[in-house]
Coordinates of C-alpha atoms in Angstrom, one line a residue:
M24 CA -171.9 93.7 -44.2
V25 CA -168.9 93.1 -46.2
A26 CA -165.3 93.0 -44.7
E27 CA -162.9 95.2 -46.4
P28 CA -159.5 93.7 -47.4
G29 CA -156.9 94.0 -44.8
G30 CA -159.7 93.9 -42.0
P31 CA -159.7 91.7 -39.0
D32 CA -161.6 88.8 -40.9
D33 CA -158.8 88.6 -43.3
Q34 CA -156.2 87.5 -40.7
K35 CA -158.3 84.5 -39.4
P36 CA -156.7 81.1 -40.2
Q37 CA -158.2 78.9 -42.7
S38 CA -159.8 75.9 -41.6
D39 CA -157.9 72.2 -42.4
E40 CA -160.5 71.5 -45.5
A41 CA -158.8 74.5 -47.2
H42 CA -155.5 72.8 -47.4
S43 CA -154.9 69.8 -49.7
A44 CA -153.3 66.7 -48.4
F45 CA -150.6 67.1 -50.9
S46 CA -149.7 70.9 -50.3
Q47 CA -146.5 72.0 -49.3
P48 CA -146.1 72.7 -45.6
A49 CA -145.6 76.3 -44.3
G50 CA -142.1 77.1 -43.6
V51 CA -140.7 74.4 -45.7
D52 CA -138.6 75.6 -48.8
R53 CA -140.0 74.4 -52.1
P54 CA -137.4 72.5 -54.0
T55 CA -136.1 73.9 -57.3
P56 CA -137.7 71.7 -60.1
P57 CA -134.8 70.1 -62.1
S58 CA -134.1 71.2 -65.7
E59 CA -135.1 69.3 -68.6
E60 CA -131.5 68.2 -69.4
D61 CA -131.2 66.0 -66.3
H62 CA -134.5 64.0 -67.4
P63 CA -134.1 62.6 -70.7
T64 CA -137.0 62.1 -72.7
S65 CA -136.5 58.1 -73.0
E66 CA -134.5 55.6 -71.2
F67 CA -133.5 54.2 -74.7
A68 CA -132.1 57.8 -75.7
L69 CA -128.3 58.2 -76.6
P70 CA -126.2 58.8 -73.6
S71 CA -124.6 62.2 -73.3
G72 CA -121.0 62.8 -75.1
L73 CA -122.1 60.0 -77.5
T74 CA -122.5 61.3 -81.0
P75 CA -124.4 58.8 -83.2
E76 CA -123.6 58.0 -86.8
P77 CA -126.1 59.4 -89.3
Q78 CA -128.6 56.8 -90.5
G79 CA -130.2 56.8 -93.8
S80 CA -133.7 57.0 -94.2
G81 CA -135.6 54.2 -93.2
S82 CA -138.0 53.0 -90.6
G83 CA -137.5 53.2 -87.0
Q84 CA -135.6 56.4 -86.6
G85 CA -135.6 58.3 -83.4
T86 CA -134.6 61.6 -82.0
G87 CA -131.8 61.9 -79.3
S88 CA -131.8 63.9 -76.3
A89 CA -128.4 65.9 -77.3
S90 CA -129.7 67.1 -80.7
G91 CA -133.0 66.6 -82.8
S92 CA -131.1 66.2 -85.7
D93 CA -129.1 63.1 -84.6
T94 CA -131.2 60.0 -85.7
L95 CA -130.8 56.7 -83.9
G96 CA -131.7 53.2 -85.4
S97 CA -134.2 50.7 -84.3
A98 CA -133.4 47.5 -82.7
F99 CA -134.5 45.6 -85.6
A100 CA -132.6 47.6 -87.9
P101 CA -129.3 45.9 -89.1
P102 CA -126.1 46.9 -87.4
R103 CA -123.9 49.5 -89.3
T104 CA -121.2 46.8 -89.9
Y105 CA -123.6 44.4 -92.0
D106 CA -123.5 44.3 -95.5
A107 CA -126.1 42.6 -97.6
R108 CA -123.7 41.2 -100.2
S109 CA -121.4 39.5 -97.7
S110 CA -123.9 38.9 -95.0
P111 CA -123.1 36.3 -92.2
P112 CA -124.5 32.7 -92.3
A113 CA -128.0 32.6 -90.7
F114 CA -129.8 29.7 -89.0
T115 CA -131.8 29.0 -92.3
P116 CA -129.5 29.5 -95.5
A117 CA -130.6 31.4 -98.5
H118 CA -131.0 28.2 -100.4
G119 CA -133.0 26.9 -97.8
I120 CA -132.5 23.3 -95.5
P121 CA -132.2 20.1 -97.5
M122 CA -135.2 18.0 -97.0
I123 CA -134.7 14.7 -95.5
R124 CA -136.4 11.9 -97.2
L125 CA -136.7 8.5 -95.7
T126 CA -136.5 5.7 -98.3
K127 CA -138.6 3.2 -97.9
E128 CA -136.3 0.4 -99.2
A129 CA -133.9 0.9 -96.3
P130 CA -134.5 -1.2 -93.0
W131 CA -136.3 0.5 -90.2
Q132 CA -133.1 0.2 -88.1
D133 CA -131.3 2.5 -90.5
R134 CA -134.0 4.8 -90.7
M135 CA -134.4 5.3 -87.2
R136 CA -130.8 5.5 -86.6
T137 CA -130.5 8.5 -89.1
M138 CA -133.2 10.3 -87.4
L139 CA -131.7 9.8 -83.9
R140 CA -128.4 11.2 -85.1
M141 CA -129.9 14.4 -86.6
P142 CA -130.9 17.7 -84.6
V143 CA -134.8 17.9 -83.7
A144 CA -135.6 20.7 -85.9
D145 CA -134.2 18.8 -89.1
R146 CA -136.5 15.8 -88.4
P147 CA -139.2 15.2 -91.0
A148 CA -142.8 14.9 -89.8
P149 CA -143.9 11.4 -88.9
E150 CA -146.0 9.4 -91.3
P151 CA -148.0 7.3 -89.1
V152 CA -147.9 3.7 -90.5
Q153 CA -150.6 2.5 -88.0
K154 CA -153.8 4.4 -88.3
P155 CA -155.0 5.5 -85.0
D156 CA -158.6 6.2 -84.0
D157 CA -160.2 9.3 -84.8
A158 CA -159.7 10.7 -81.5
G159 CA -156.0 10.4 -82.2
P160 CA -153.2 8.2 -80.7
A161 CA -153.6 7.1 -77.0
V162 CA -150.3 8.6 -76.0
P163 CA -149.9 7.0 -72.5
R164 CA -150.3 3.5 -74.1
V165 CA -148.3 4.1 -77.0
L166 CA -145.6 5.2 -74.8
D167 CA -146.0 2.1 -72.4
L168 CA -146.0 -0.1 -75.2
T169 CA -142.7 1.3 -76.5
L170 CA -141.1 1.3 -73.0
R171 CA -141.9 -2.5 -72.6
I172 CA -140.6 -3.3 -76.1
G173 CA -137.3 -1.4 -75.0
E174 CA -137.0 -3.4 -71.9
L175 CA -137.2 -6.8 -73.5
L176 CA -134.5 -5.6 -76.0
L177 CA -132.1 -4.2 -73.4
A178 CA -132.6 -7.3 -71.1
G179 CA -131.7 -9.3 -74.1
G180 CA -128.3 -7.4 -74.6
E181 CA -129.1 -5.2 -77.2
G182 CA -126.9 -1.9 -77.6
A183 CA -128.2 1.3 -76.4
E184 CA -128.6 2.9 -79.7
D185 CA -130.3 0.1 -81.1
V186 CA -132.8 0.2 -78.2
E187 CA -133.4 3.9 -78.9
A188 CA -133.8 3.2 -82.6
A189 CA -136.5 0.7 -81.7
M190 CA -138.3 2.8 -79.5
F191 CA -138.3 5.9 -81.7
A192 CA -139.8 3.5 -84.7
V193 CA -142.6 2.4 -82.5
T194 CA -143.8 6.0 -81.5
R195 CA -143.6 7.5 -85.1
S196 CA -145.4 4.5 -86.5
Y197 CA -148.3 5.2 -84.3
G198 CA -148.3 9.1 -85.1
L199 CA -146.2 10.5 -82.1
D200 CA -143.9 13.3 -83.1
R201 CA -141.2 15.2 -81.0
C202 CA -140.5 11.9 -79.0
E203 CA -137.2 11.5 -77.4
P204 CA -136.1 8.2 -75.8
T205 CA -133.4 7.8 -73.3
V206 CA -131.7 4.4 -72.6
T207 CA -129.2 3.6 -69.6
F208 CA -128.1 0.4 -68.4
T209 CA -131.1 0.0 -66.0
L210 CA -133.5 2.9 -66.9
L211 CA -135.5 3.5 -69.9
S212 CA -137.4 6.5 -70.6
I213 CA -139.2 8.4 -73.4
S214 CA -140.6 11.9 -73.3
H215 CA -143.5 13.4 -75.7
Q216 CA -144.3 16.8 -76.2
P217 CA -147.4 17.4 -78.5
S218 CA -146.5 21.0 -79.2
L219 CA -144.6 24.0 -78.1
V220 CA -147.2 25.2 -75.9
E221 CA -148.2 22.0 -74.2
D222 CA -146.6 20.3 -71.3
P223 CA -144.7 17.0 -72.2
V224 CA -145.5 13.6 -71.2
T225 CA -142.6 11.4 -69.7
A226 CA -142.7 7.8 -68.8
S227 CA -140.1 5.5 -67.5
R228 CA -139.4 1.7 -66.6
T229 CA -136.6 0.0 -64.9
V230 CA -135.2 -3.1 -66.1
R231 CA -134.8 -5.6 -63.0
R232 CA -133.7 -8.9 -64.6
R233 CA -131.4 -9.9 -67.7
G234 CA -131.8 -13.0 -69.8
T235 CA -130.2 -14.5 -72.8
D236 CA -132.6 -15.6 -75.2
Y237 CA -132.0 -14.7 -78.9
T238 CA -135.1 -16.3 -79.9
R239 CA -137.3 -13.8 -77.8
L240 CA -135.0 -11.0 -79.0
A241 CA -135.7 -12.0 -82.6
A242 CA -139.5 -12.3 -82.1
V243 CA -139.4 -8.7 -80.8
F244 CA -137.6 -7.5 -83.9
R245 CA -140.2 -9.3 -86.2
L246 CA -143.0 -7.3 -84.0
I247 CA -141.3 -4.0 -84.4
D248 CA -140.8 -4.9 -88.3
D249 CA -144.6 -5.4 -88.4
I250 CA -145.5 -2.3 -86.8
T251 CA -143.2 -0.2 -89.1
T252 CA -144.6 -1.7 -92.2
E253 CA -147.4 -0.3 -94.2
E254 CA -148.4 -3.7 -95.4
A255 CA -149.2 -5.1 -91.7
E256 CA -151.8 -3.5 -89.7
V257 CA -150.9 -3.8 -86.0
S258 CA -153.3 -2.1 -83.6
L259 CA -152.2 -1.4 -80.0
E260 CA -154.2 -4.2 -78.7
E261 CA -152.7 -6.6 -81.0
A262 CA -149.2 -5.2 -80.3
Y263 CA -149.9 -5.8 -76.6
R264 CA -151.2 -9.3 -77.2
R265 CA -148.3 -10.5 -79.5
L266 CA -146.0 -8.8 -76.7
A267 CA -147.4 -10.8 -73.9
E268 CA -147.0 -13.9 -76.1
I269 CA -143.4 -13.2 -76.5
R270 CA -142.9 -12.7 -72.6
R271 CA -144.7 -16.0 -71.8
N272 CA -143.1 -18.2 -74.5
R273 CA -140.7 -20.9 -73.1
H274 CA -137.2 -21.1 -74.0
P275 CA -136.4 -23.3 -77.2
Y276 CA -134.0 -25.4 -75.4
P277 CA -134.6 -27.2 -72.3
G278 CA -131.9 -26.9 -69.2
W279 CA -130.4 -30.5 -69.8
V280 CA -129.6 -29.2 -73.5
L281 CA -128.2 -26.1 -72.3
T282 CA -125.9 -28.0 -69.7
L283 CA -124.6 -30.6 -72.5
A284 CA -124.1 -27.5 -74.7
G285 CA -121.9 -25.9 -72.1
G286 CA -119.7 -29.3 -71.9
G287 CA -119.4 -29.3 -75.6
L288 CA -118.3 -25.7 -75.9
A289 CA -115.5 -26.4 -73.3
G290 CA -114.4 -29.7 -74.9
A291 CA -114.4 -27.9 -78.3
A292 CA -112.5 -25.1 -76.7
S293 CA -109.8 -27.4 -75.3
V294 CA -109.5 -29.2 -78.8
L295 CA -109.1 -25.9 -80.3
V296 CA -105.9 -25.1 -78.1
G297 CA -104.2 -28.6 -78.6
G298 CA -106.3 -31.2 -76.6
G299 CA -107.0 -34.6 -77.7
P300 CA -110.4 -36.8 -77.2
L301 CA -109.7 -37.4 -73.6
V302 CA -109.1 -33.8 -72.9
F303 CA -112.4 -33.1 -74.7
V304 CA -114.2 -35.6 -72.4
V305 CA -112.5 -34.1 -69.1
A306 CA -113.1 -30.5 -70.0
A307 CA -116.8 -31.4 -71.1
I308 CA -117.1 -32.8 -67.6
G309 CA -115.8 -30.1 -65.7
A310 CA -117.9 -27.4 -67.8
M311 CA -121.0 -29.4 -67.0
L312 CA -120.3 -29.8 -63.2
G313 CA -119.5 -26.0 -63.1
D314 CA -122.7 -25.1 -64.7
R315 CA -124.9 -27.1 -62.5
L316 CA -123.0 -25.7 -59.5
A317 CA -123.8 -22.2 -60.7
W318 CA -127.4 -23.2 -61.2
L319 CA -127.4 -24.6 -57.6
C320 CA -126.2 -21.1 -56.2
A321 CA -128.7 -19.0 -58.4
G322 CA -131.3 -21.4 -56.8
R323 CA -130.2 -20.1 -53.4
G324 CA -130.5 -16.5 -54.3
L325 CA -126.7 -15.6 -54.5
P326 CA -125.6 -12.8 -56.8
E327 CA -124.1 -13.7 -60.3
F328 CA -120.5 -12.8 -58.8
Y329 CA -120.6 -15.9 -56.5
Q330 CA -122.1 -18.0 -59.5
F331 CA -119.3 -17.3 -61.9
V332 CA -116.7 -18.2 -58.8
A333 CA -118.6 -21.3 -58.4
A334 CA -118.7 -22.1 -62.2
A335 CA -114.9 -21.5 -62.6
M336 CA -113.7 -23.8 -59.9
P337 CA -114.9 -27.3 -61.3
P338 CA -112.8 -27.0 -64.7
A339 CA -109.7 -25.7 -63.0
A340 CA -110.1 -28.8 -60.1
M341 CA -110.3 -31.2 -63.2
G342 CA -107.1 -30.0 -64.7
V343 CA -105.1 -29.8 -61.2
A344 CA -106.6 -33.5 -60.5
L345 CA -105.1 -34.5 -63.8
T346 CA -101.8 -33.0 -62.9
L347 CA -101.7 -34.8 -59.5
T348 CA -102.7 -38.3 -60.7
H349 CA -100.2 -38.1 -64.0
W350 CA -103.0 -39.6 -65.9
G351 CA -101.5 -40.1 -69.4
D352 CA -100.3 -37.4 -71.7
V353 CA -103.1 -35.2 -70.8
R354 CA -102.6 -31.4 -71.0
P355 CA -104.1 -29.9 -67.9
S356 CA -103.8 -26.4 -69.4
A357 CA -106.2 -27.3 -72.3
V358 CA -108.8 -28.8 -69.9
I359 CA -108.7 -25.4 -67.8
T360 CA -108.7 -23.2 -70.9
G361 CA -111.7 -25.1 -72.3
G362 CA -113.6 -24.3 -69.0
L363 CA -112.9 -20.6 -69.3
F364 CA -114.2 -20.2 -72.5
A365 CA -117.8 -21.1 -71.6
L366 CA -117.6 -18.3 -68.9
L367 CA -115.7 -15.2 -70.6
P368 CA -118.5 -12.7 -70.9
G369 CA -117.8 -12.0 -74.7
R370 CA -121.6 -10.8 -75.4
A371 CA -121.4 -8.2 -72.3
L372 CA -117.9 -6.7 -73.5
V373 CA -118.9 -6.2 -77.3
A374 CA -122.1 -4.5 -76.1
G375 CA -120.0 -2.3 -73.4
V376 CA -117.5 -1.2 -76.3
Q377 CA -120.2 -0.6 -78.9
D378 CA -122.0 1.7 -76.6
G379 CA -119.0 3.5 -75.8
L380 CA -118.0 4.2 -79.5
T381 CA -121.6 5.3 -80.5
G382 CA -121.5 7.9 -77.8
Y383 CA -123.4 6.3 -74.8
Y384 CA -120.9 6.7 -72.2
I385 CA -123.1 5.8 -69.1
T386 CA -124.3 2.7 -70.4
A387 CA -120.8 1.6 -71.7
S388 CA -119.4 2.2 -68.5
A389 CA -122.0 0.3 -66.6
R390 CA -121.5 -2.6 -68.9
L391 CA -117.9 -2.9 -68.9
L392 CA -118.1 -2.5 -65.1
E393 CA -120.2 -5.6 -65.1
V394 CA -117.5 -7.3 -67.2
M395 CA -114.9 -6.5 -64.9
Y396 CA -116.9 -8.0 -62.0
F397 CA -117.4 -11.1 -63.8
F398 CA -113.6 -11.4 -65.0
I399 CA -112.6 -10.8 -61.4
A400 CA -115.1 -13.6 -60.4
I401 CA -113.7 -15.9 -62.8
V402 CA -109.9 -15.0 -61.8
A403 CA -111.0 -15.6 -58.0
G404 CA -112.4 -19.0 -58.8
V405 CA -109.7 -20.2 -60.9
L406 CA -106.7 -18.8 -58.4
L407 CA -108.1 -20.6 -55.6
V408 CA -108.0 -23.8 -57.1
L409 CA -104.7 -23.4 -58.6
Y410 CA -103.4 -22.0 -55.1
G411 CA -104.6 -25.2 -53.5
G412 CA -103.1 -27.3 -56.6
L413 CA -99.8 -26.0 -56.0
Q414 CA -100.0 -26.3 -52.0
L415 CA -100.6 -30.1 -52.8
G416 CA -97.5 -30.3 -55.2
A417 CA -99.1 -29.9 -58.6
E418 CA -96.7 -29.1 -61.4
L419 CA -98.5 -27.0 -63.7
N420 CA -96.1 -26.2 -66.7
P421 CA -96.7 -22.5 -67.9
E422 CA -94.7 -23.4 -71.0
A423 CA -97.3 -25.6 -72.3
R424 CA -99.1 -22.8 -74.0
F425 CA -97.7 -23.7 -77.6
V426 CA -100.3 -25.5 -79.8
S427 CA -99.2 -27.6 -82.7
H428 CA -99.8 -26.3 -86.1
D429 CA -100.2 -29.4 -87.9
R430 CA -104.0 -30.1 -87.9
P431 CA -105.8 -26.9 -89.2
V432 CA -108.9 -29.4 -90.2
I433 CA -109.5 -30.3 -86.6
Q434 CA -109.3 -26.8 -85.4
I435 CA -111.6 -25.5 -88.0
L436 CA -114.1 -28.2 -86.9
A437 CA -113.7 -27.7 -83.4
S438 CA -114.0 -23.8 -84.0
M439 CA -117.3 -24.6 -85.6
A440 CA -118.4 -27.1 -83.1
L441 CA -117.7 -24.3 -80.4
C442 CA -119.9 -21.9 -82.4
L443 CA -122.7 -24.4 -82.4
A444 CA -122.6 -25.1 -78.6
F445 CA -122.4 -21.3 -78.2
A446 CA -125.5 -20.7 -80.3
I447 CA -127.4 -23.1 -78.3
L448 CA -126.5 -21.6 -74.9
L449 CA -127.8 -18.3 -76.3
Q450 CA -131.0 -19.7 -77.0
Q451 CA -130.8 -18.9 -81.0
E452 CA -133.4 -19.9 -83.2
R453 CA -132.6 -22.9 -85.3
S454 CA -132.8 -21.1 -88.6
T455 CA -129.9 -18.8 -87.4
V456 CA -127.7 -21.8 -85.9
L457 CA -126.3 -22.8 -89.3
A458 CA -125.3 -19.6 -90.4
V459 CA -123.6 -18.5 -87.3
T460 CA -121.7 -21.8 -87.2
L461 CA -120.3 -20.9 -90.7
N462 CA -119.3 -17.3 -89.7
G463 CA -117.5 -18.7 -86.9
G464 CA -115.5 -21.1 -89.0
V465 CA -114.7 -18.2 -91.5
A466 CA -113.4 -16.0 -88.5
W467 CA -111.2 -18.9 -87.3
V468 CA -109.8 -19.6 -90.9
I469 CA -109.1 -15.7 -91.1
Y470 CA -107.3 -15.8 -87.9
G471 CA -105.2 -18.9 -88.4
A472 CA -104.0 -18.0 -91.7
M473 CA -102.8 -14.5 -90.4
A474 CA -101.7 -15.3 -86.8
R475 CA -99.9 -18.8 -87.4
T476 CA -99.3 -19.0 -91.1
G477 CA -98.7 -15.5 -91.7
G478 CA -96.7 -14.7 -88.5
I479 CA -98.9 -11.7 -88.0
S480 CA -99.4 -10.4 -84.3
P481 CA -102.3 -12.5 -82.7
V482 CA -104.2 -9.2 -81.4
A483 CA -104.3 -7.7 -84.9
A484 CA -105.5 -10.9 -86.6
T485 CA -108.1 -11.3 -84.0
A486 CA -109.2 -7.6 -84.9
V487 CA -109.5 -8.6 -88.5
A488 CA -111.4 -11.9 -88.0
A489 CA -113.9 -10.0 -85.6
G490 CA -114.3 -7.1 -88.2
L491 CA -115.3 -9.8 -90.7
V492 CA -117.7 -11.2 -88.2
G493 CA -119.2 -8.1 -87.6
L494 CA -119.6 -7.7 -91.3
F495 CA -121.0 -10.7 -92.2
G496 CA -123.3 -10.7 -89.3
Q497 CA -124.6 -7.1 -90.1
L498 CA -125.4 -8.2 -93.7
L499 CA -127.2 -11.4 -92.6
S500 CA -129.4 -9.3 -90.0
R501 CA -130.3 -6.8 -92.7
Y502 CA -131.2 -9.6 -95.1
R503 CA -133.5 -11.0 -92.3
Y504 CA -134.6 -7.6 -91.0
T505 CA -133.6 -8.9 -87.4
S506 CA -130.9 -8.1 -84.7
S507 CA -127.3 -8.6 -85.6
L508 CA -126.5 -10.2 -82.1
P509 CA -127.5 -13.7 -83.1
F510 CA -125.3 -13.8 -86.2
I511 CA -122.3 -12.2 -84.2
T512 CA -122.0 -13.2 -80.6
A513 CA -121.6 -17.0 -80.9
A514 CA -119.1 -16.4 -83.9
I515 CA -116.6 -14.7 -81.8
G516 CA -116.3 -17.6 -79.2
P517 CA -113.4 -19.4 -81.0
L518 CA -111.5 -15.7 -80.7
L519 CA -112.0 -15.3 -77.0
P520 CA -108.6 -15.2 -75.0
G521 CA -109.1 -18.2 -73.0
S522 CA -105.4 -19.4 -72.9
A523 CA -104.0 -16.1 -72.2
T524 CA -106.5 -15.4 -69.6
Y525 CA -105.4 -18.8 -67.8
F526 CA -101.7 -18.5 -68.3
G527 CA -101.9 -15.2 -66.8
L528 CA -103.7 -16.6 -63.7
L529 CA -101.2 -19.4 -63.6
G530 CA -98.1 -16.8 -63.5
I531 CA -99.9 -15.0 -60.6
A532 CA -100.5 -18.1 -58.8
Q533 CA -96.8 -19.3 -59.0
N534 CA -95.8 -15.7 -57.7
E535 CA -94.6 -14.7 -61.3
L536 CA -96.1 -11.4 -61.6
D537 CA -94.6 -9.9 -64.5
R538 CA -95.4 -13.0 -66.7
G539 CA -98.8 -13.2 -65.3
L540 CA -99.5 -9.5 -65.8
A541 CA -98.1 -9.6 -69.2
S542 CA -100.4 -12.6 -70.2
L543 CA -103.4 -11.0 -68.6
S544 CA -102.5 -7.8 -70.6
T545 CA -102.4 -9.6 -74.0
A546 CA -106.1 -11.2 -72.7
V547 CA -107.2 -7.7 -72.4
A548 CA -105.9 -6.5 -75.7
T549 CA -107.4 -9.4 -77.4
A550 CA -110.9 -8.6 -75.9
G551 CA -110.6 -5.1 -77.0
A552 CA -109.6 -6.3 -80.5
I553 CA -112.7 -8.4 -80.8
A554 CA -115.3 -5.6 -79.5
I555 CA -113.7 -2.8 -81.7
G556 CA -113.4 -5.3 -84.8
V557 CA -117.1 -6.3 -84.4
N558 CA -118.3 -2.7 -84.2
L559 CA -116.0 -1.7 -87.1
G560 CA -117.2 -4.2 -89.2
S561 CA -120.8 -3.4 -88.7
E562 CA -120.1 0.1 -89.5
I563 CA -118.3 -0.7 -92.4
S564 CA -121.3 -2.9 -93.8
R565 CA -123.5 0.2 -93.6
L566 CA -121.3 1.8 -96.3
F567 CA -122.6 -0.7 -98.8
M568 CA -126.2 -0.2 -97.9
R569 CA -128.5 2.5 -99.3
V570 CA -129.2 4.8 -96.1
P571 CA -131.8 7.3 -96.0
G572 CA -130.2 11.0 -96.3
A573 CA -130.7 14.4 -97.5
V574 CA -131.9 14.8 -101.3
G575 CA -128.6 15.2 -103.2
G576 CA -126.8 12.3 -101.8
A577 CA -125.7 13.8 -98.2
N578 CA -123.6 11.4 -96.3
R579 CA -124.9 9.7 -93.3
R580 CA -124.8 11.4 -90.1
A581 CA -122.4 10.1 -87.3
A582 CA -123.3 10.0 -83.8
K583 CA -121.5 13.3 -82.4
R584 CA -121.0 14.0 -78.7
T585 CA -117.9 15.7 -78.1
R586 CA -114.7 16.8 -79.9
G587 CA -112.5 16.4 -76.7
F588 CA -112.9 20.1 -75.8

């Protein structure tokens, strides 16, 4: 029997299965659906109230929400202010990027320095000089070899930019592209990224000890020159073997020769500032005693600061003893000044200023801080002795600084002897000793002609003479494809401010601070003139060399870090 509509069966409640879980419950008003105007068709549609400018026919037109006739441009369409005839400069100019072509005639130092000073995107692809195995270069071993070479160079006193150039040359010779070396005062690191989608490989090495051995430095430069030369085939195993031999080689001069060289340096410096034969002997004895005392302190593990304090005391004590004994017509100031010449850290000063001028400010700050500590140690040692001598009644005459000008030949010979002794102390190769000796003699002739004959300021004369030292040293190093330090460091020895330092310390010891600080300021200005002059001479020498650059004669790129803002 079928129930009629409106009957009792029609009033029965329906079961739960008859309702959907998403249906509107009974008694709840259904909200009014929003109009189409409140819901734009796209989140990229033009906002209400903004009328777009009409676009021409082209790709990427869209329809706005306010009017179907208004067209919108694509995100890839040029802006309305764009004019093809006067387009702004883009990353890639219309005429293309100049191709960098590295000339084979230029030394590897200049080629790598040029590449370090250009952006990474502009560097040309590497041309492997040393052929790797079929599997490709062993990246970890190449990076380790590069760090070991950089460690020897940095420990030997090379500047940060030259160390980075050497590390860059080794990696490119073995076919590693996109390598970024980083050098600080005690840490070397290098990073290699095979491609933009691969993880970079980074290695680092810490420099624990430093030693002055320019023979070892020259051997490292010869190894790098062979690695970067196509005529010489140097595998990784061969490079490791040669590097191990360089590290194991003994110094070219024994200890007693170094002690005699230190005495000869002090004696020649004392003659340079007006001393005679007796002053030469006394200054040499004082310097040798100071050297042996410093070696004794080093053997007991004392830091270098106390070694410099100990080395500065015997020469000052010899000068004070001569004053107390009134032994003949001997100038104590010349004895003490000669002893100071053997201790002044000219090598570290030049390297620190060079790093600062080339943009390596962290390394430059660390080097100059080291120079400051050494200078304070020398000041402390000499002041202790001078103060003790004054308490004992020693009459040290600060007016004895004037040097007679009537013996230029003796002073030229003394300056050359000083450079010779300095070169032996730096453990230079015998083939470079004569060149650096002549370079130092020429520097002293220029200084004497300008400061003493011409009456020019000693600081300006020092800067010009140091510039010639840097110029000749850089040219000689490029001629021999080696470091410039063996031809520069010893040659600046006669220009070091030994007398100004001594008279400044004497003024402080005699409680005449104005005169003492003025003399020390002169010493600091002279030291700065030496460092800046050497660097400027080195940069000027590169102007006369054929340096790799862009096709068409582009200028050499300079090291740019900041413009001051």
